[in-house]
PDB file of C-alpha atoms and ligand atoms in Angstrom:
ATOM      1  CA  MET P   1     -18.696  24.433  33.614  1.00 91.00           C
ATOM      2  CA  LYS P   2     -15.664  26.492  31.760  1.00 96.00           C
ATOM      3  CA  LYS P   3     -13.243  27.636  34.436  1.00 98.00           C
ATOM      4  CA  ILE P   4     -11.194  30.784  34.245  1.00 98.00           C
ATOM      5  CA  GLY P   5      -8.547  31.865  36.514  1.00 98.00           C
ATOM      6  CA  ILE P   6      -7.664  35.644  36.727  1.00 98.00           C
ATOM      7  CA  ILE P   7      -4.536  36.875  38.850  1.00 98.00           C
ATOM      8  CA  GLY P   8      -3.269  40.254  39.721  1.00 98.00           C
ATOM      9  CA  ALA P   9      -0.517  40.892  42.227  1.00 98.00           C
ATOM     10  CA  MET P  10      -1.610  43.220  44.178  1.00 98.00           C
ATOM     11  CA  GLU P  11      -5.132  43.737  45.988  1.00 97.00           C
ATOM     12  CA  GLU P  12      -5.515  47.080  44.308  1.00 96.00           C
ATOM     13  CA  GLU P  13      -5.337  45.301  40.777  1.00 96.00           C
ATOM     14  CA  ILE P  14      -8.061  42.960  41.654  1.00 97.00           C
ATOM     15  CA  THR P  15     -10.380  45.414  43.219  1.00 96.00           C
ATOM     16  CA  PRO P  16     -11.607  46.560  39.830  1.00 96.00           C
ATOM     17  CA  LEU P  17     -12.204  43.113  38.728  1.00 96.00           C
ATOM     18  CA  LEU P  18     -14.179  42.208  41.941  1.00 96.00           C
ATOM     19  CA  GLU P  19     -16.587  45.441  41.185  1.00 96.00           C
ATOM     20  CA  LEU P  20     -17.101  43.786  37.475  1.00 96.00           C
ATOM     21  CA  PHE P  21     -17.604  40.320  38.682  1.00 94.00           C
ATOM     22  CA  PRO P  22     -19.958  40.571  41.690  1.00 86.00           C
ATOM     23  CA  PRO P  23     -21.054  38.906  43.856  1.00 78.00           C
ATOM     24  CA  ARG P  24     -17.885  38.039  45.726  1.00 74.00           C
ATOM     25  CA  ASN P  25     -19.616  35.864  48.797  1.00 79.00           C
ATOM     26  CA  ARG P  26     -17.754  32.772  48.150  1.00 94.00           C
ATOM     27  CA  ALA P  27     -14.089  32.544  48.486  1.00 96.00           C
ATOM     28  CA  THR P  28     -11.748  30.036  49.640  1.00 97.00           C
ATOM     29  CA  LEU P  29      -8.138  30.982  51.815  1.00 98.00           C
ATOM     30  CA  LEU P  30      -5.424  28.584  50.229  1.00 98.00           C
ATOM     31  CA  GLY P  31      -1.853  28.787  50.109  1.00 97.00           C
ATOM     32  CA  GLY P  32      -1.885  32.330  51.794  1.00 97.00           C
ATOM     33  CA  ASN P  33      -4.190  33.694  49.085  1.00 98.00           C
ATOM     34  CA  LEU P  34      -8.047  34.377  48.927  1.00 97.00           C
ATOM     35  CA  PHE P  35      -9.678  32.987  45.869  1.00 98.00           C
ATOM     36  CA  TYR P  36     -13.001  34.562  44.932  1.00 97.00           C
ATOM     37  CA  HIS P  37     -15.495  32.158  42.907  1.00 97.00           C
ATOM     38  CA  ILE P  38     -17.657  33.699  40.816  1.00 97.00           C
ATOM     39  CA  VAL P  39     -20.368  31.851  38.665  1.00 96.00           C
ATOM     40  CA  TYR P  40     -20.698  34.306  35.509  1.00 95.00           C
ATOM     41  CA  LYS P  41     -23.253  32.854  32.861  1.00 94.00           C
ATOM     42  CA  ASP P  42     -21.857  29.442  31.954  1.00 92.00           C
ATOM     43  CA  THR P  43     -18.501  30.149  33.875  1.00 96.00           C
ATOM     44  CA  GLU P  44     -16.674  29.730  37.149  1.00 96.00           C
ATOM     45  CA  ILE P  45     -14.351  32.787  37.483  1.00 97.00           C
ATOM     46  CA  HIS P  46     -11.883  32.546  39.868  1.00 98.00           C
ATOM     47  CA  ILE P  47     -10.118  35.505  41.012  1.00 98.00           C
ATOM     48  CA  ALA P  48      -7.172  36.050  43.402  1.00 98.00           C
ATOM     49  CA  TYR P  49      -4.036  38.437  44.070  1.00 98.00           C
ATOM     50  CA  SER P  50      -1.114  36.492  44.573  1.00 98.00           C
ATOM     51  CA  LYS P  51       1.152  39.285  46.464  1.00 98.00           C
ATOM     52  CA  ILE P  52       4.196  40.713  44.564  1.00 98.00           C
ATOM     53  CA  GLY P  53       6.692  38.529  43.043  1.00 98.00           C
ATOM     54  CA  LYS P  54       7.478  35.442  40.785  1.00 98.00           C
ATOM     55  CA  VAL P  55       7.259  32.764  43.739  1.00 98.00           C
ATOM     56  CA  HIS P  56       3.992  34.179  45.045  1.00 98.00           C
ATOM     57  CA  ALA P  57       2.449  34.292  41.343  1.00 98.00           C
ATOM     58  CA  ALA P  58       3.653  30.942  40.971  1.00 98.00           C
ATOM     59  CA  ILE P  59       1.725  29.714  43.684  1.00 98.00           C
ATOM     60  CA  THR P  60      -1.196  31.128  42.903  1.00 98.00           C
ATOM     61  CA  ALA P  61      -1.204  30.358  39.419  1.00 98.00           C
ATOM     62  CA  SER P  62      -0.418  26.604  40.507  1.00 98.00           C
ATOM     63  CA  THR P  63      -3.553  26.609  42.765  1.00 98.00           C
ATOM     64  CA  MET P  64      -5.700  28.214  40.026  1.00 98.00           C
ATOM     65  CA  ILE P  65      -4.933  25.193  38.019  1.00 98.00           C
ATOM     66  CA  LEU P  66      -4.450  22.182  40.136  1.00 98.00           C
ATOM     67  CA  ARG P  67      -7.106  23.045  42.722  1.00 98.00           C
ATOM     68  CA  PHE P  68      -9.893  24.978  41.116  1.00 98.00           C
ATOM     69  CA  GLY P  69      -9.455  23.280  37.584  1.00 98.00           C
ATOM     70  CA  CYS P  70      -8.796  26.648  35.464  1.00 98.00           C
ATOM     71  CA  GLU P  71      -8.643  25.828  31.908  1.00 98.00           C
ATOM     72  CA  LYS P  72      -7.205  29.573  31.295  1.00 98.00           C
ATOM     73  CA  VAL P  73      -5.391  31.915  33.237  1.00 98.00           C
ATOM     74  CA  ILE P  74      -5.422  35.678  32.547  1.00 98.00           C
ATOM     75  CA  PHE P  75      -3.130  37.626  34.476  1.00 98.00           C
ATOM     76  CA  CYS P  76      -4.170  41.296  34.788  1.00 97.00           C
ATOM     77  CA  GLY P  77      -1.841  44.433  36.371  1.00 96.00           C
ATOM     78  CA  VAL P  78       0.461  46.909  36.005  1.00 96.00           C
ATOM     79  CA  ALA P  79       3.780  47.275  34.338  1.00 97.00           C
ATOM     80  CA  GLY P  80       6.901  49.674  33.976  1.00 97.00           C
ATOM     81  CA  GLY P  81       7.155  50.763  30.302  1.00 98.00           C
ATOM     82  CA  LEU P  82      10.595  50.196  28.741  1.00 98.00           C
ATOM     83  CA  ARG P  83       9.732  51.365  25.136  1.00 97.00           C
ATOM     84  CA  GLU P  84       9.487  54.759  24.074  1.00 96.00           C
ATOM     85  CA  ASP P  85       6.019  54.200  22.697  1.00 97.00           C
ATOM     86  CA  LEU P  86       4.531  53.081  25.906  1.00 97.00           C
ATOM     87  CA  ALA P  87       2.907  55.764  27.950  1.00 95.00           C
ATOM     88  CA  VAL P  88       1.032  55.639  31.406  1.00 95.00           C
ATOM     89  CA  GLY P  89      -2.122  53.906  31.121  1.00 94.00           C
ATOM     90  CA  ASP P  90      -1.404  52.081  28.042  1.00 96.00           C
ATOM     91  CA  LEU P  91      -2.443  48.490  27.383  1.00 97.00           C
ATOM     92  CA  LEU P  92       0.152  45.806  26.746  1.00 98.00           C
ATOM     93  CA  LEU P  93      -0.045  42.445  25.680  1.00 98.00           C
ATOM     94  CA  GLY P  94       2.768  39.932  26.693  1.00 98.00           C
ATOM     95  CA  THR P  95       3.591  37.932  23.827  1.00 98.00           C
ATOM     96  CA  LYS P  96       6.666  36.477  25.179  1.00 98.00           C
ATOM     97  CA  LEU P  97       7.686  36.620  28.858  1.00 98.00           C
ATOM     98  CA  CYS P  98      11.231  36.123  30.494  1.00 99.00           C
ATOM     99  CA  GLN P  99      12.924  36.243  33.697  1.00 99.00           C
ATOM    100  CA  HIS P 100      15.406  39.095  33.589  1.00 98.00           C
ATOM    101  CA  ASP P 101      16.833  37.876  36.865  1.00 98.00           C
ATOM    102  CA  VAL P 102      17.734  34.542  36.478  1.00 98.00           C
ATOM    103  CA  ASP P 103      21.445  34.418  35.245  1.00 98.00           C
ATOM    104  CA  ILE P 104      23.549  30.718  35.395  1.00 98.00           C
ATOM    105  CA  SER P 105      25.968  32.621  32.633  1.00 98.00           C
ATOM    106  CA  ALA P 106      28.626  31.219  35.032  1.00 98.00           C
ATOM    107  CA  PHE P 107      28.069  27.899  33.230  1.00 98.00           C
ATOM    108  CA  GLY P 108      28.000  29.172  29.682  1.00 98.00           C
ATOM    109  CA  HIS P 109      23.997  29.472  29.564  1.00 98.00           C
ATOM    110  CA  PRO P 110      22.777  32.778  28.108  1.00 98.00           C
ATOM    111  CA  LEU P 111      20.960  35.129  30.611  1.00 98.00           C
ATOM    112  CA  GLY P 112      17.632  34.251  31.357  1.00 98.00           C
ATOM    113  CA  PHE P 113      17.927  30.299  30.822  1.00 98.00           C
ATOM    114  CA  ILE P 114      17.232  27.505  32.785  1.00 98.00           C
ATOM    115  CA  PRO P 115      18.209  24.155  31.709  1.00 98.00           C
ATOM    116  CA  GLU P 116      15.394  22.058  30.367  1.00 97.00           C
ATOM    117  CA  SER P 117      13.146  25.495  29.917  1.00 98.00           C
ATOM    118  CA  ARG P 118      13.475  28.421  27.735  1.00 98.00           C
ATOM    119  CA  VAL P 119      14.550  32.157  27.813  1.00 98.00           C
ATOM    120  CA  PHE P 120      11.122  33.094  26.564  1.00 98.00           C
ATOM    121  CA  ILE P 121       7.882  31.559  27.240  1.00 98.00           C
ATOM    122  CA  GLU P 122       4.948  32.273  24.588  1.00 98.00           C
ATOM    123  CA  THR P 123       1.631  33.308  25.898  1.00 98.00           C
ATOM    124  CA  ASP P 124      -1.614  31.787  24.332  1.00 98.00           C
ATOM    125  CA  GLU P 125      -2.282  32.851  20.695  1.00 98.00           C
ATOM    126  CA  SER P 126      -5.908  32.115  20.767  1.00 98.00           C
ATOM    127  CA  LEU P 127      -6.393  34.100  23.995  1.00 98.00           C
ATOM    128  CA  ASN P 128      -4.075  36.857  22.279  1.00 98.00           C
ATOM    129  CA  ALA P 129      -6.311  37.057  19.475  1.00 98.00           C
ATOM    130  CA  ILE P 130      -9.388  37.637  21.511  1.00 98.00           C
ATOM    131  CA  ALA P 131      -7.563  40.464  23.326  1.00 98.00           C
ATOM    132  CA  ARG P 132      -6.766  42.085  19.830  1.00 98.00           C
ATOM    133  CA  GLN P 133     -10.559  41.929  18.934  1.00 98.00           C
ATOM    134  CA  VAL P 134     -11.555  43.394  21.752  1.00 98.00           C
ATOM    135  CA  ALA P 135      -8.986  46.039  21.478  1.00 98.00           C
ATOM    136  CA  LEU P 136     -10.136  46.440  18.031  1.00 98.00           C
ATOM    137  CA  GLU P 137     -14.154  46.609  18.774  1.00 96.00           C
ATOM    138  CA  SER P 138     -13.438  48.827  21.646  1.00 96.00           C
ATOM    139  CA  ASN P 139     -11.376  51.108  19.881  1.00 97.00           C
ATOM    140  CA  LEU P 140      -8.724  50.645  22.426  1.00 97.00           C
ATOM    141  CA  THR P 141      -4.798  50.596  21.321  1.00 97.00           C
ATOM    142  CA  LEU P 142      -3.503  47.252  22.369  1.00 98.00           C
ATOM    143  CA  LYS P 143       0.407  47.199  22.199  1.00 98.00           C
ATOM    144  CA  GLU P 144       2.435  44.145  22.161  1.00 98.00           C
ATOM    145  CA  GLY P 145       5.696  43.061  23.061  1.00 98.00           C
ATOM    146  CA  ILE P 146       8.177  40.842  25.160  1.00 98.00           C
ATOM    147  CA  ILE P 147       7.624  41.310  28.928  1.00 98.00           C
ATOM    148  CA  ALA P 148      10.547  40.833  31.568  1.00 99.00           C
ATOM    149  CA  SER P 149       9.725  39.742  34.853  1.00 99.00           C
ATOM    150  CA  GLY P 150      11.963  39.515  38.060  1.00 98.00           C
ATOM    151  CA  ASP P 151      11.971  40.173  41.786  1.00 98.00           C
ATOM    152  CA  ALA P 152      12.904  43.704  41.916  1.00 98.00           C
ATOM    153  CA  PHE P 153      11.079  47.140  41.014  1.00 98.00           C
ATOM    154  CA  ILE P 154      13.125  48.900  38.381  1.00 98.00           C
ATOM    155  CA  HIS P 155      13.867  52.284  39.056  1.00 98.00           C
ATOM    156  CA  SER P 156      16.751  53.426  37.144  1.00 97.00           C
ATOM    157  CA  ARG P 157      17.813  54.072  33.513  1.00 96.00           C
ATOM    158  CA  GLU P 158      20.778  51.792  33.931  1.00 97.00           C
ATOM    159  CA  LYS P 159      18.935  48.598  35.056  1.00 98.00           C
ATOM    160  CA  LYS P 160      16.089  49.525  32.620  1.00 98.00           C
ATOM    161  CA  GLN P 161      18.715  49.735  29.901  1.00 98.00           C
ATOM    162  CA  TRP P 162      20.300  46.388  30.487  1.00 98.00           C
ATOM    163  CA  ILE P 163      16.937  44.834  30.428  1.00 98.00           C
ATOM    164  CA  ILE P 164      16.296  46.407  27.009  1.00 98.00           C
ATOM    165  CA  ASP P 165      19.540  45.238  25.881  1.00 98.00           C
ATOM    166  CA  ASN P 166      19.644  41.861  27.058  1.00 98.00           C
ATOM    167  CA  PHE P 167      15.968  40.632  26.568  1.00 98.00           C
ATOM    168  CA  GLY P 168      14.403  43.326  24.025  1.00 98.00           C
ATOM    169  CA  ALA P 169      11.800  43.515  26.420  1.00 98.00           C
ATOM    170  CA  ALA P 170       8.610  46.312  26.108  1.00 98.00           C
ATOM    171  CA  ALA P 171       8.126  46.125  29.769  1.00 98.00           C
ATOM    172  CA  VAL P 172       9.113  45.139  33.255  1.00 98.00           C
ATOM    173  CA  GLU P 173       7.136  43.520  36.174  1.00 98.00           C
ATOM    174  CA  MET P 174       7.557  40.924  38.817  1.00 98.00           C
ATOM    175  CA  GLU P 175       5.128  38.251  38.182  1.00 98.00           C
ATOM    176  CA  GLY P 176       4.057  37.447  34.300  1.00 98.00           C
ATOM    177  CA  ALA P 177       6.870  35.186  33.347  1.00 98.00           C
ATOM    178  CA  SER P 178       6.396  32.895  36.401  1.00 98.00           C
ATOM    179  CA  VAL P 179       2.667  32.658  35.467  1.00 99.00           C
ATOM    180  CA  ALA P 180       3.768  31.918  32.143  1.00 98.00           C
ATOM    181  CA  VAL P 181       6.002  29.243  33.099  1.00 98.00           C
ATOM    182  CA  VAL P 182       3.368  27.546  35.110  1.00 98.00           C
ATOM    183  CA  CYS P 183       0.854  27.446  32.570  1.00 98.00           C
ATOM    184  CA  ASP P 184       3.135  26.330  30.330  1.00 98.00           C
ATOM    185  CA  SER P 185       4.352  23.557  32.236  1.00 98.00           C
ATOM    186  CA  PHE P 186       0.687  22.319  32.769  1.00 98.00           C
ATOM    187  CA  LYS P 187      -0.362  23.079  29.278  1.00 98.00           C
ATOM    188  CA  VAL P 188      -3.015  25.745  29.929  1.00 98.00           C
ATOM    189  CA  PRO P 189      -3.391  28.655  27.844  1.00 98.00           C
ATOM    190  CA  CYS P 190      -2.404  31.965  29.444  1.00 98.00           C
ATOM    191  CA  CYS P 191      -2.651  35.686  28.654  1.00 98.00           C
ATOM    192  CA  ILE P 192      -0.665  38.250  30.272  1.00 98.00           C
ATOM    193  CA  LEU P 193      -1.939  41.835  29.957  1.00 98.00           C
ATOM    194  CA  ARG P 194      -0.529  44.795  31.693  1.00 97.00           C
ATOM    195  CA  SER P 195      -1.421  48.399  31.537  1.00 96.00           C
ATOM    196  CA  ILE P 196       1.600  50.709  31.855  1.00 96.00           C
ATOM    197  CA  SER P 197       1.841  52.543  35.708  1.00 96.00           C
ATOM    198  CA  ASP P 198       5.506  53.879  35.035  1.00 96.00           C
ATOM    199  CA  SER P 199       8.242  54.215  33.060  1.00 97.00           C
ATOM    200  CA  ALA P 200      11.045  51.808  35.325  1.00 97.00           C
ATOM    201  CA  ASP P 201      13.367  55.165  35.545  1.00 96.00           C
ATOM    202  CA  GLY P 202      14.036  57.500  38.530  1.00 94.00           C
ATOM    203  CA  SER P 203      10.409  58.600  38.847  1.00 94.00           C
ATOM    204  CA  ALA P 204       8.993  55.180  38.829  1.00 95.00           C
ATOM    205  CA  ASP P 205       8.045  54.859  42.470  1.00 94.00           C
ATOM    206  CA  VAL P 206       6.070  58.255  42.235  1.00 95.00           C
ATOM    207  CA  SER P 207       4.198  57.351  38.958  1.00 92.00           C
ATOM    208  CA  PHE P 208       3.566  53.724  40.408  1.00 95.00           C
ATOM    209  CA  ASP P 209       1.977  55.105  43.522  1.00 94.00           C
ATOM    210  CA  GLU P 210      -0.018  57.762  41.311  1.00 95.00           C
ATOM    211  CA  PHE P 211      -1.433  55.496  38.540  1.00 94.00           C
ATOM    212  CA  LEU P 212      -1.662  52.189  40.017  1.00 95.00           C
ATOM    213  CA  GLU P 213      -5.364  52.590  40.784  1.00 95.00           C
ATOM    214  CA  SER P 214      -6.422  53.849  37.594  1.00 95.00           C
ATOM    215  CA  SER P 215      -3.905  51.682  35.247  1.00 94.00           C
ATOM    216  CA  ALA P 216      -5.377  48.775  37.166  1.00 95.00           C
ATOM    217  CA  LYS P 217      -8.976  49.775  36.642  1.00 95.00           C
ATOM    218  CA  ALA P 218      -8.096  50.178  32.676  1.00 95.00           C
ATOM    219  CA  GLY P 219      -6.338  46.640  32.852  1.00 96.00           C
ATOM    220  CA  ALA P 220      -9.689  44.975  34.324  1.00 96.00           C
ATOM    221  CA  ASP P 221     -12.335  46.756  32.353  1.00 97.00           C
ATOM    222  CA  PHE P 222     -10.351  45.286  29.297  1.00 98.00           C
ATOM    223  CA  VAL P 223     -10.383  41.586  31.005  1.00 98.00           C
ATOM    224  CA  LYS P 224     -14.179  42.020  31.427  1.00 98.00           C
ATOM    225  CA  LYS P 225     -14.450  42.235  27.876  1.00 98.00           C
ATOM    226  CA  MET P 226     -12.103  39.394  27.245  1.00 98.00           C
ATOM    227  CA  VAL P 227     -14.151  37.409  29.539  1.00 98.00           C
ATOM    228  CA  ASP P 228     -17.659  38.472  27.798  1.00 97.00           C
ATOM    229  CA  ARG P 229     -16.131  36.684  24.752  1.00 96.00           C
ATOM    230  CA  LEU P 230     -14.975  33.562  26.284  1.00 96.00           C
ATOM    231  CA  VAL P 231     -18.218  32.599  28.257  1.00 94.00           C
TER     232      VAL P 231
HETATM  233  N1  ADE S   1       5.355  47.061  37.904  1.00 96.52           N
HETATM  234  C1  ADE S   1       4.868  48.195  37.663  1.00 96.52           C
HETATM  235  N2  ADE S   1       6.050  49.046  37.560  1.00 96.52           N
HETATM  236  C2  ADE S   1       7.333  48.034  37.732  1.00 96.52           C
HETATM  237  C3  ADE S   1       8.676  48.709  37.682  1.00 96.52           C
HETATM  238  N3  ADE S   1       9.120  49.636  37.430  1.00 96.52           N
HETATM  239  N4  ADE S   1       9.250  47.393  37.902  1.00 96.52           N
HETATM  240  C4  ADE S   1       8.751  46.258  38.192  1.00 96.52           C
HETATM  241  N5  ADE S   1       7.538  45.917  38.161  1.00 96.52           N
HETATM  242  C5  ADE S   1       6.821  46.830  38.255  1.00 96.52           C
END
């Protein structure tokens, strides 16, 4: 059977997914995450939320791959928009992921660079092509760009501008890059889909709380359509 892993960071981000992929009566608690196992047509779908942040997301992605044998990993959740054309509710496909909080520039390395790794980790072109096709056929606008991840909720104009200036990022969140690094390390195709919940500025916290649920639903509906093309 084919095996696909779908990860969100927060419970709110996977709740709409679980509604789209019932039943959810088989689950495993491992490494602090509850993994739901669903058989959907010819495919096993494993769904979990990681908890917030890069370390938690790395644990979940690794478990999906090494324990449950996921051959493809999709991350679905919300992000703060950095680019002017990104409004709340917009869908964004992460073409490359980077870690804006990695800094060993004291040793002459570029920001975001870790020796033997790369500043930017690309996501899987075939999965991204499926996402584009879904958008086209569903008449949805899917924007694309670099996503910067870091262990901080960005809520100031200064920090937002700093991330744009240093990484050319379109959006910011707290998990995507770690999932991309795990998948790249194990040679598992990965797709990072984010729905914009805020603009990473002074009102980001209020916007995030207001739009988390609706943005998560938009992302989950999109991922369901992608899965329907993969099974
Ligand atoms: N996820 C959603 N909005 C975010 C923000 N402003 N900063 C970091 N992660 C986010």
